[in-house]
CSV table of C-alpha atoms and ligand atoms in Angstrom, one decimal:
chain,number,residue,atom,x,y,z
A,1,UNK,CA,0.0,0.0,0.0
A,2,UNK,CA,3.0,2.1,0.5
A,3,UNK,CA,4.2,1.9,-2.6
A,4,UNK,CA,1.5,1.7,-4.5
A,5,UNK,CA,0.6,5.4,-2.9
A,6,UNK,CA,3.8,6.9,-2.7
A,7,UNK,CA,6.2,5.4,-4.7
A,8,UNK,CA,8.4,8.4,-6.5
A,9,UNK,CA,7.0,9.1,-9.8
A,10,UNK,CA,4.8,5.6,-9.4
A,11,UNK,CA,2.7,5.7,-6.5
A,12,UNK,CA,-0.8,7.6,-6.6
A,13,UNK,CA,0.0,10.2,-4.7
A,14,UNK,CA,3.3,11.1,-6.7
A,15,UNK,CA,1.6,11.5,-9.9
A,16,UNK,CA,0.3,14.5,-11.4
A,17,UNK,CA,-3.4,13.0,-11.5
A,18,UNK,CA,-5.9,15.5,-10.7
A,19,UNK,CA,-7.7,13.3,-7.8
A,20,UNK,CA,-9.9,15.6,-6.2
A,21,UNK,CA,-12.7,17.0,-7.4
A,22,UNK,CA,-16.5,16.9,-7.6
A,23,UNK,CA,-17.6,15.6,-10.8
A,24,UNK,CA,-15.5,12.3,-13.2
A,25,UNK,CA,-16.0,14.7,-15.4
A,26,UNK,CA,-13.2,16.7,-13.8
A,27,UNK,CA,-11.0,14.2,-14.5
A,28,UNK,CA,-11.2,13.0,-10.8
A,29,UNK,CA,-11.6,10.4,-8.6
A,30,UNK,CA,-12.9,11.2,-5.9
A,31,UNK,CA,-14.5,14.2,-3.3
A,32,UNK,CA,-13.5,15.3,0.3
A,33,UNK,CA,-15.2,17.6,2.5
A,34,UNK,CA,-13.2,21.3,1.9
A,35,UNK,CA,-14.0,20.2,-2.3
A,36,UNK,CA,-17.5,19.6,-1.9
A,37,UNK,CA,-18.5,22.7,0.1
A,38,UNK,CA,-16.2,26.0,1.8
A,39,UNK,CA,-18.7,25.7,4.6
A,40,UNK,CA,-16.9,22.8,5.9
A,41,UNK,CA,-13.4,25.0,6.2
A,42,UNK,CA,-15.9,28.0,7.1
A,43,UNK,CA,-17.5,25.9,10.5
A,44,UNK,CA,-14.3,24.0,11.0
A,45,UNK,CA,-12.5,27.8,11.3
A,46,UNK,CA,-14.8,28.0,14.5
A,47,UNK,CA,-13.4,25.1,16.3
A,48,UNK,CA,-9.6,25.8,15.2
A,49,UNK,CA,-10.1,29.6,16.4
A,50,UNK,CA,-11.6,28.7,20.1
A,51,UNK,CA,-8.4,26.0,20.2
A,52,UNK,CA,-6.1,28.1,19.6
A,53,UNK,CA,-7.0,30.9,22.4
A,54,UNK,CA,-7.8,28.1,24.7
A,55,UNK,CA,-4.1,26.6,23.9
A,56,UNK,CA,-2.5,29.7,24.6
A,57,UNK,CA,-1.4,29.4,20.3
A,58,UNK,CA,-1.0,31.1,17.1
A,59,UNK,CA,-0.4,28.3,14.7
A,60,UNK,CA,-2.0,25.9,12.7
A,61,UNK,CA,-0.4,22.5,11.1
A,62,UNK,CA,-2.3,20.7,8.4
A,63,UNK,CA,-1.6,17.2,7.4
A,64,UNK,CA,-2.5,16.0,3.9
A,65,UNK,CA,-3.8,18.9,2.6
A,66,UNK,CA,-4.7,18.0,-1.0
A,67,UNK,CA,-5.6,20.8,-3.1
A,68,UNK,CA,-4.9,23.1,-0.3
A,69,UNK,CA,-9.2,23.9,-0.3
A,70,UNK,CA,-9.4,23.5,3.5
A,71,UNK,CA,-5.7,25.5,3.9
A,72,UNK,CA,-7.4,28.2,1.9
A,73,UNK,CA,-10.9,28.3,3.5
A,74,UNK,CA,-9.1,28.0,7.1
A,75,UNK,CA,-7.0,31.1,6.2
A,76,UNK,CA,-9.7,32.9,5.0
A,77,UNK,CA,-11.9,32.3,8.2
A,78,UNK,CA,-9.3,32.4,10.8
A,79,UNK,CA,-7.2,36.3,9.2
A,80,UNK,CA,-5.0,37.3,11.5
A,81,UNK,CA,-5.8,34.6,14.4
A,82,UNK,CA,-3.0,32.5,12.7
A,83,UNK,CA,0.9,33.4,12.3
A,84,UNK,CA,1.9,30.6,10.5
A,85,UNK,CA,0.0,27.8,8.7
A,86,UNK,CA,2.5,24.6,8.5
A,87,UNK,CA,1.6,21.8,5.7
A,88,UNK,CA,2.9,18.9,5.9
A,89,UNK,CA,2.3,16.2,3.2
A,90,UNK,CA,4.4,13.4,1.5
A,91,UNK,CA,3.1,14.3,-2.2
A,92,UNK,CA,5.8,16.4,-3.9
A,93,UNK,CA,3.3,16.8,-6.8
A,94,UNK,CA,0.1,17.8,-4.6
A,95,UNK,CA,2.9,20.6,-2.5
A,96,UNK,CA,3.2,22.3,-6.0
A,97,UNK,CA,-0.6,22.4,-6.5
A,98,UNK,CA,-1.1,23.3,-2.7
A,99,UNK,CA,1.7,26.5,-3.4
A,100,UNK,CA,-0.3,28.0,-6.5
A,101,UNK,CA,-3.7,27.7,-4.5
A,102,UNK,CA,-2.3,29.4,-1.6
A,103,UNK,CA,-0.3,32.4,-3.3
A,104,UNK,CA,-2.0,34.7,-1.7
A,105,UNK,CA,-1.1,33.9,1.8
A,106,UNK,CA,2.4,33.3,0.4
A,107,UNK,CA,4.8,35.0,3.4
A,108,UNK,CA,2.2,33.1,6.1
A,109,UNK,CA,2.1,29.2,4.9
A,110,UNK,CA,5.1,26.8,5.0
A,111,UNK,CA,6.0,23.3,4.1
A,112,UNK,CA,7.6,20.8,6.1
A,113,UNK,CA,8.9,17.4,5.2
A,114,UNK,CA,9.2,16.2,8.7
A,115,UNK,CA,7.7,17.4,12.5
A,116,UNK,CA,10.2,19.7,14.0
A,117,UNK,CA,11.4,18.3,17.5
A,118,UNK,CA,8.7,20.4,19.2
A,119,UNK,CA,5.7,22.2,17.8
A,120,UNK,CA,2.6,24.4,19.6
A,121,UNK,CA,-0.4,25.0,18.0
A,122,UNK,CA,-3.7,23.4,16.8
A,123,UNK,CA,-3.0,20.2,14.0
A,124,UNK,CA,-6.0,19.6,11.3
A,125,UNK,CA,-6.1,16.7,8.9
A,126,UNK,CA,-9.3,16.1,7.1
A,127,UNK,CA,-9.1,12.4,5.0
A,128,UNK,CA,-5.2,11.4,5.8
A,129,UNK,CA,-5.7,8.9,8.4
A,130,UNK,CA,-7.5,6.6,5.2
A,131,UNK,CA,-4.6,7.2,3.0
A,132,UNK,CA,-2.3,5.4,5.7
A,133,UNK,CA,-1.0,2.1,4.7
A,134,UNK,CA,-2.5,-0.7,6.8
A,135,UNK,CA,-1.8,-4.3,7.8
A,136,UNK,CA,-4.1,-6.8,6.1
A,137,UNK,CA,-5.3,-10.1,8.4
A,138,UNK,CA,-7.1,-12.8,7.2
A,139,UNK,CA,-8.9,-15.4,9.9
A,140,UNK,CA,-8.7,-18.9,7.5
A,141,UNK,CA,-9.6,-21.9,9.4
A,142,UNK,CA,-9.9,-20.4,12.3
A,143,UNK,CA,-5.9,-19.3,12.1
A,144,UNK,CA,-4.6,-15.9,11.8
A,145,UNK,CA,-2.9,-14.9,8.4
A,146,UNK,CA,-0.7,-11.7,7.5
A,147,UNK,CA,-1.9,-11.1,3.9
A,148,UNK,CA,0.8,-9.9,1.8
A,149,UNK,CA,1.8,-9.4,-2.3
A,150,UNK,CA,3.3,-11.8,-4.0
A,151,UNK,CA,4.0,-12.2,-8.2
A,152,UNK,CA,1.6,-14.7,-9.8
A,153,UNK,CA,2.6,-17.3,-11.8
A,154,UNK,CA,0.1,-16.0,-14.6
A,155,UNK,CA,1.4,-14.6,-16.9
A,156,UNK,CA,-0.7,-11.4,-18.6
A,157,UNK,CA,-1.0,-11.2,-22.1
A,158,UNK,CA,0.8,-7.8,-21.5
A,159,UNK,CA,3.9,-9.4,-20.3
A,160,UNK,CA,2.9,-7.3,-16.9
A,161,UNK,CA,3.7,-9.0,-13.9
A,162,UNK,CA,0.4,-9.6,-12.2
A,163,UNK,CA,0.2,-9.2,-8.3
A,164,UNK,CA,-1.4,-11.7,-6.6
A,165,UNK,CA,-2.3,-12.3,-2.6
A,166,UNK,CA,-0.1,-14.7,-0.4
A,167,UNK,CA,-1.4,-15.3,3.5
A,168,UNK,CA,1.0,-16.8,6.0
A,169,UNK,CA,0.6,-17.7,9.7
A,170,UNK,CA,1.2,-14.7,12.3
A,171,UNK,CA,0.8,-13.3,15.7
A,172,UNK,CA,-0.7,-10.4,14.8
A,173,UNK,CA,-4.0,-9.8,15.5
A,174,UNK,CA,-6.8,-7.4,15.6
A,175,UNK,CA,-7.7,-5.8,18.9
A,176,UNK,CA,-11.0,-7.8,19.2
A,177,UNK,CA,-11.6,-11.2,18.3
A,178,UNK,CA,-14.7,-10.6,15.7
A,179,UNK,CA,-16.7,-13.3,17.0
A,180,UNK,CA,-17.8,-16.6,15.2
A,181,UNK,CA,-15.0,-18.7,13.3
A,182,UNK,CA,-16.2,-18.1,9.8
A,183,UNK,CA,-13.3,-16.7,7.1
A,184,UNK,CA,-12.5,-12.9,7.8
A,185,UNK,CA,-10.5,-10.4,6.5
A,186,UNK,CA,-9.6,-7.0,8.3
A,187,UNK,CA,-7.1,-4.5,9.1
A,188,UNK,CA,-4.8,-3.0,11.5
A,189,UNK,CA,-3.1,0.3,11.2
A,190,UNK,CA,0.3,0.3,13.0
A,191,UNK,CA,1.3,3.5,10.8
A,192,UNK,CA,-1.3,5.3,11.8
A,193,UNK,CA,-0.9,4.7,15.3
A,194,UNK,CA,2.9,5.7,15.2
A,195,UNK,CA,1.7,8.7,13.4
A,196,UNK,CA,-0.6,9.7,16.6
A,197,UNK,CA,2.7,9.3,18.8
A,198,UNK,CA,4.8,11.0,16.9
A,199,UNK,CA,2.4,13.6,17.4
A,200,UNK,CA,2.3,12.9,21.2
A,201,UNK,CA,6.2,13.2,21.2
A,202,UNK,CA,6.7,16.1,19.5
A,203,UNK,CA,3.1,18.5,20.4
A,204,UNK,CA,4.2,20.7,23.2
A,205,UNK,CA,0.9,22.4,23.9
A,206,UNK,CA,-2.3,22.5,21.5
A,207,UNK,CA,-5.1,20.4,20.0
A,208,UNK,CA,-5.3,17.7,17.1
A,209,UNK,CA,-8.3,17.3,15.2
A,210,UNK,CA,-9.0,14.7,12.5
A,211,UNK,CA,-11.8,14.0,10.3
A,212,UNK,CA,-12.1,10.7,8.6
A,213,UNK,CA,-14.5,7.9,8.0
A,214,UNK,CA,-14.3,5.1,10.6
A,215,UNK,CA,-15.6,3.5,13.6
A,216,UNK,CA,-15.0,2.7,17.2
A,217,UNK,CA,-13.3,-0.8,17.4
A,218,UNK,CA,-16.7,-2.5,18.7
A,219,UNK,CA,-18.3,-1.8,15.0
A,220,UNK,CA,-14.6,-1.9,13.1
A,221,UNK,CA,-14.3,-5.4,14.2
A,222,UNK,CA,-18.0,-6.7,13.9
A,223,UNK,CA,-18.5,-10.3,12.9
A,224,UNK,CA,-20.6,-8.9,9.7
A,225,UNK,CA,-17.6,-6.6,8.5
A,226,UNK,CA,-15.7,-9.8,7.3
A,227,UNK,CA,-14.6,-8.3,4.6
A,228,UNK,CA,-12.5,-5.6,5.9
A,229,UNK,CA,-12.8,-2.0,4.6
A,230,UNK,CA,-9.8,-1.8,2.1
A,231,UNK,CA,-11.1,0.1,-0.6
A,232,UNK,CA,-9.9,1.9,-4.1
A,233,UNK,CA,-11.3,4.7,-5.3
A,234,UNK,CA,-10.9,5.9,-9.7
A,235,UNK,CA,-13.4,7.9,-11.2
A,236,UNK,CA,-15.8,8.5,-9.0
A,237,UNK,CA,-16.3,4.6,-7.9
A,238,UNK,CA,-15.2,2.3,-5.7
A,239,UNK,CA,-13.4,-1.1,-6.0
A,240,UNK,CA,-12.0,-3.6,-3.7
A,241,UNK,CA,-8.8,-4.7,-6.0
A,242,UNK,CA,-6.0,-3.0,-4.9
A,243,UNK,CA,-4.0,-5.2,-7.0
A,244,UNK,CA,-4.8,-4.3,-10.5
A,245,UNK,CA,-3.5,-0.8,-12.0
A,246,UNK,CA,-1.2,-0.5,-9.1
A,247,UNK,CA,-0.7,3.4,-8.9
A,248,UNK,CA,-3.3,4.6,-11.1
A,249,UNK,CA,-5.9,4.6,-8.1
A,250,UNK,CA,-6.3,5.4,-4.2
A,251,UNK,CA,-6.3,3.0,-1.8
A,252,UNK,CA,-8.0,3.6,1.4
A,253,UNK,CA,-8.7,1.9,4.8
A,254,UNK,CA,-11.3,3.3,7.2
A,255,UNK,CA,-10.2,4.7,10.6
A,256,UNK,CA,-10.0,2.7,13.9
A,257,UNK,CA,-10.7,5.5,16.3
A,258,UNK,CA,-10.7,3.4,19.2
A,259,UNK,CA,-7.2,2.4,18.0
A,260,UNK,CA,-6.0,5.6,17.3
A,261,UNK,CA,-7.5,7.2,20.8
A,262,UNK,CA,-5.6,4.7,22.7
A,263,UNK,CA,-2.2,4.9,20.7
A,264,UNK,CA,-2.8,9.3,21.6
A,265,UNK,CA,-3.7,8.7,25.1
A,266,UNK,CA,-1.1,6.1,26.0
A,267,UNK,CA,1.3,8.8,24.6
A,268,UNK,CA,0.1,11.9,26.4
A,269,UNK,CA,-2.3,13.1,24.3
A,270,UNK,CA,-5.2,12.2,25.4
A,271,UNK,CA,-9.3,12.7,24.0
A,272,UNK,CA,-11.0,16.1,24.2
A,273,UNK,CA,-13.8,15.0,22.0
A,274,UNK,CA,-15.2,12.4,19.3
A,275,UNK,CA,-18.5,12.4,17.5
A,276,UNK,CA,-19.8,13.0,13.9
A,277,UNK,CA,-19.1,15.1,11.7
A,278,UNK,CA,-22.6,16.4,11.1
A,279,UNK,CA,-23.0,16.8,15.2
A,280,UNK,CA,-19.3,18.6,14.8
A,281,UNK,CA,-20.3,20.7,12.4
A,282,UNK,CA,-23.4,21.6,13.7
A,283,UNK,CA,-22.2,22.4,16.8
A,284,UNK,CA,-19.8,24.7,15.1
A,285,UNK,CA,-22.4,26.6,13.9
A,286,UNK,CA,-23.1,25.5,9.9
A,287,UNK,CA,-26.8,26.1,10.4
A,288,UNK,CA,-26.9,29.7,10.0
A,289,UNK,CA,-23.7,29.5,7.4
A,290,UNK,CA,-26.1,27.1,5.2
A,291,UNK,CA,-29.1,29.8,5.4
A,292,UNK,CA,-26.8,32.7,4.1
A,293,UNK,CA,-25.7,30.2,1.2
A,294,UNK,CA,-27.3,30.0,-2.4
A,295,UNK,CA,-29.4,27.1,-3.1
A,296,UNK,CA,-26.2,25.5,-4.6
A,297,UNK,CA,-24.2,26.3,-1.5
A,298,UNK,CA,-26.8,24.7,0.5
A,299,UNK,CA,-27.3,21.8,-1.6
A,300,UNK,CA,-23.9,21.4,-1.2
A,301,UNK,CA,-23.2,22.3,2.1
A,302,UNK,CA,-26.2,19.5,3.1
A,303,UNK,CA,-24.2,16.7,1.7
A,304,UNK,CA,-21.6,17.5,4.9
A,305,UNK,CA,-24.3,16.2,7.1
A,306,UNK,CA,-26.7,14.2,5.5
A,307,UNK,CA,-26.5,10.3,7.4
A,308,UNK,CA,-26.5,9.0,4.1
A,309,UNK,CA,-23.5,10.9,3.0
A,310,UNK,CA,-20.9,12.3,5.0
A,311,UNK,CA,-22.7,12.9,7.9
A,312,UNK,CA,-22.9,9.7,10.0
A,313,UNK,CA,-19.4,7.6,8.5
A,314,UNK,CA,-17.0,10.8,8.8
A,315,UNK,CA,-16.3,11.5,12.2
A,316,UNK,CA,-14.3,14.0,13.7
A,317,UNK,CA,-11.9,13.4,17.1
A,318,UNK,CA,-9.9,15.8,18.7
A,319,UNK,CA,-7.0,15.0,21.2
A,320,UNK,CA,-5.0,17.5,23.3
A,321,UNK,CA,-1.9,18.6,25.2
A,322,UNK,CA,-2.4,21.0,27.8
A,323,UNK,CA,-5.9,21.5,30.3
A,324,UNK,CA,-8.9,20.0,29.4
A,325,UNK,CA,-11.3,22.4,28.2
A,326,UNK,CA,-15.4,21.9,27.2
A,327,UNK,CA,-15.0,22.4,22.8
A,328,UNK,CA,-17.8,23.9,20.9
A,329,UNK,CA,-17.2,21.0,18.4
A,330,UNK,CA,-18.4,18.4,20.8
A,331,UNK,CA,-20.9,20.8,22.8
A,332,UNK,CA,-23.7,18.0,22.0
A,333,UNK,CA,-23.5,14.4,20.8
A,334,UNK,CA,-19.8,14.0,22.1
A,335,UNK,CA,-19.4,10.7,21.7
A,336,UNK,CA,-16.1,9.0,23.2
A,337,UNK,CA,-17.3,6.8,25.9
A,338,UNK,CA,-18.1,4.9,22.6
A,339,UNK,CA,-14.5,4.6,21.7
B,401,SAM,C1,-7.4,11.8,0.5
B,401,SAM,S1,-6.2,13.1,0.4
B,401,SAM,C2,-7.0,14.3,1.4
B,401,SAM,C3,-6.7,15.7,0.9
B,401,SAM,C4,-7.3,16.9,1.7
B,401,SAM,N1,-7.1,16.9,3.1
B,401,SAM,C5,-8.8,17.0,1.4
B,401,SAM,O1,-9.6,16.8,2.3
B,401,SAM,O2,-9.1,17.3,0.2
B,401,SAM,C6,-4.9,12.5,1.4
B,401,SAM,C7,-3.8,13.5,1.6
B,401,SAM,O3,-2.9,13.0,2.6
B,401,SAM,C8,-1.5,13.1,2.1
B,401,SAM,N2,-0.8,12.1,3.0
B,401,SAM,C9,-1.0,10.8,3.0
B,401,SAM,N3,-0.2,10.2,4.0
B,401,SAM,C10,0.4,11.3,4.6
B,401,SAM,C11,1.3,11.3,5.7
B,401,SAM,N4,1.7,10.3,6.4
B,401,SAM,N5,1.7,12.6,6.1
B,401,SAM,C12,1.3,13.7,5.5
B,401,SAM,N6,0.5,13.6,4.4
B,401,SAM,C13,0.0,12.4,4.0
B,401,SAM,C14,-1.7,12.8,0.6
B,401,SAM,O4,-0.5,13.3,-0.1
B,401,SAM,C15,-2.9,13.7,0.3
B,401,SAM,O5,-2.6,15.1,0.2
């Protein structure tokens, strides 16, 4: 999964594809939050502005930030609240599209390739928790496989070499047994959760907050889900073969936030909040920013919410360094005593 995302001048995120967008049309393949509406940078600019007063902080550090869409509607909404925006993202070819989109805020945004030994300030990342390689398990015959990549005998009519899956015994195993002994496949996310302390490590004082789709462990590991969540994503649609046109597609895995909580508190960083992103956004006030839209902004801005969109899958948690305090994000519907 590594490589097929970030190989240099291979992987899908070190192409010049255009990726993001809202229509196929676009020559796209899919649509985040901050592309489908500015509403969600607009409400999210709420949240980030209360963290940083009650952090005591004057910076913001985005991870994965695509386009730069959410940099730019965070900059807009936030003025002179923010010193120094910080991205941070692994894709040489999205950092060149991210420079031209934020020209205008040249002198305050910066990149960085790695996390500087310490940092202060409030960290967003909307969608880059997915794009993390994972672990793949399978449960066959009731024993616990690490699935991997191997070459196929095949041969394609191409001459390509074509990718096939190869299972072997391990120890790993997913942080619940999914009940029953019938044939499942899941994953674990070991990157992710050494992303979140790194994070820990290196975050003097602020607030995290990430937005992804996902599930507490409870779900993530439910005896229906056998077939894991690893998912590609071309043109608009979704497939589950991450093994043909290596590269030429995103590969995603949904979010374990019970995981990913545990990793952060262990580390000293520990939950200030976790619920939907239609409660967070709501709570953040997009109400009122949906009734000053047009009916295409609010057509739009609905699809942020909507249970059968983004609304109810995306959720957003927050973890922080520094006093506890109540955030507006999570004002109703918090819900981490689900985690
Ligand atoms: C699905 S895109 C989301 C882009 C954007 N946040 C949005 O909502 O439109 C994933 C982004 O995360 C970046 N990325 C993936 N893994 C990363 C990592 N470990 N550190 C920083 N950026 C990463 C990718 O290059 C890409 O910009």
């Amino acid at each position: 999964m590594a490589l097929a995302l970030y190989a240099p001048g291979l992987g899908y995120y070190a192409n010049d594809s255009r990726k993001f967008g809202r229509m196929p049309s676009s020559g796209s393949d899919f649509v985040t939050a901050p592309e489908m509406s500015p509403l969600f940078g607009a409400a999210l600019a709420v949240q980030v502005a209360e963290a940083l007063q009650a952090t005591g902080t004057d910076e913001v550090w985005e991870f994965g930030a695509g386009s730069g869409a959410l940099a730019l509607q965070l900059l807009q909404a936030l003025g002179e609240k923010v010193r120094r925006y910080t991205i941070v993202d692994l894709s040489g070819s999205l950092r060149a599209r991210q420079r031209a989109t934020l020209a205008a805020y040249g002198g305050k945004v910066q990149w960085a390739s790695e996390l500087p030994e310490s940092m202060r300030g409030v960290v967003v990342g909307n969608e880059v928790l997915d794009a993390m390689p994972v672990k793949l398990l399978a449960r066959l015959g009731g024993v616990w496989h690490e699935r991997g990549v191997a070459l196929s005998d095949t041969v394609a009519s191409s001459d390509e070499p074509v990718l096939a899956w190869a299972d072997r015994p391990t120890d790993l195993r997913p942080a619940l047994e999914p009940a029953g002994s019938h044939e499942y496949v899941t994953e674990i996310h070991p990157q992710t959760e050494a992303f979140v302390r790194t994070l820990a490590d290196r975050l003097a004082q602020g607030a995290a907050f990430f937005i992804d789709y996902g599930f507490p462990e409870a779900e993530y590991y439910h005896p229906q889900r056998h077939m894991g969540t690893l998912m590609c994503h071309r043109g608009h649609l979704a497939d589950a073969d991450p093994l043909s046109d290596v590269g030429a597609k995103d590969i995603t895995a949904h979010v374990n936030f019970t995981g990913l909580a545990m990793a952060a508190q262990e580390a000293g960083l520990p939950v200030l909040g976790y619920t939907t992103q239609a409660r967070f956004l709501i709570n953040c006030g997009l109400v009122p920013l949906l009734a000053q839209a047009g009916v295409a902004g609010r057509v739009a801005g609905q699809r942020l919410v909507a249970e059968h969109e983004m609304g109810e899958l995306f959720k957003v948690i927050a973890l922080h360094k520094g006093p506890f305090w109540d955030a507006i994000g999570f004002a109703e519907g918090d819900r981490t005593h689900t985690l």
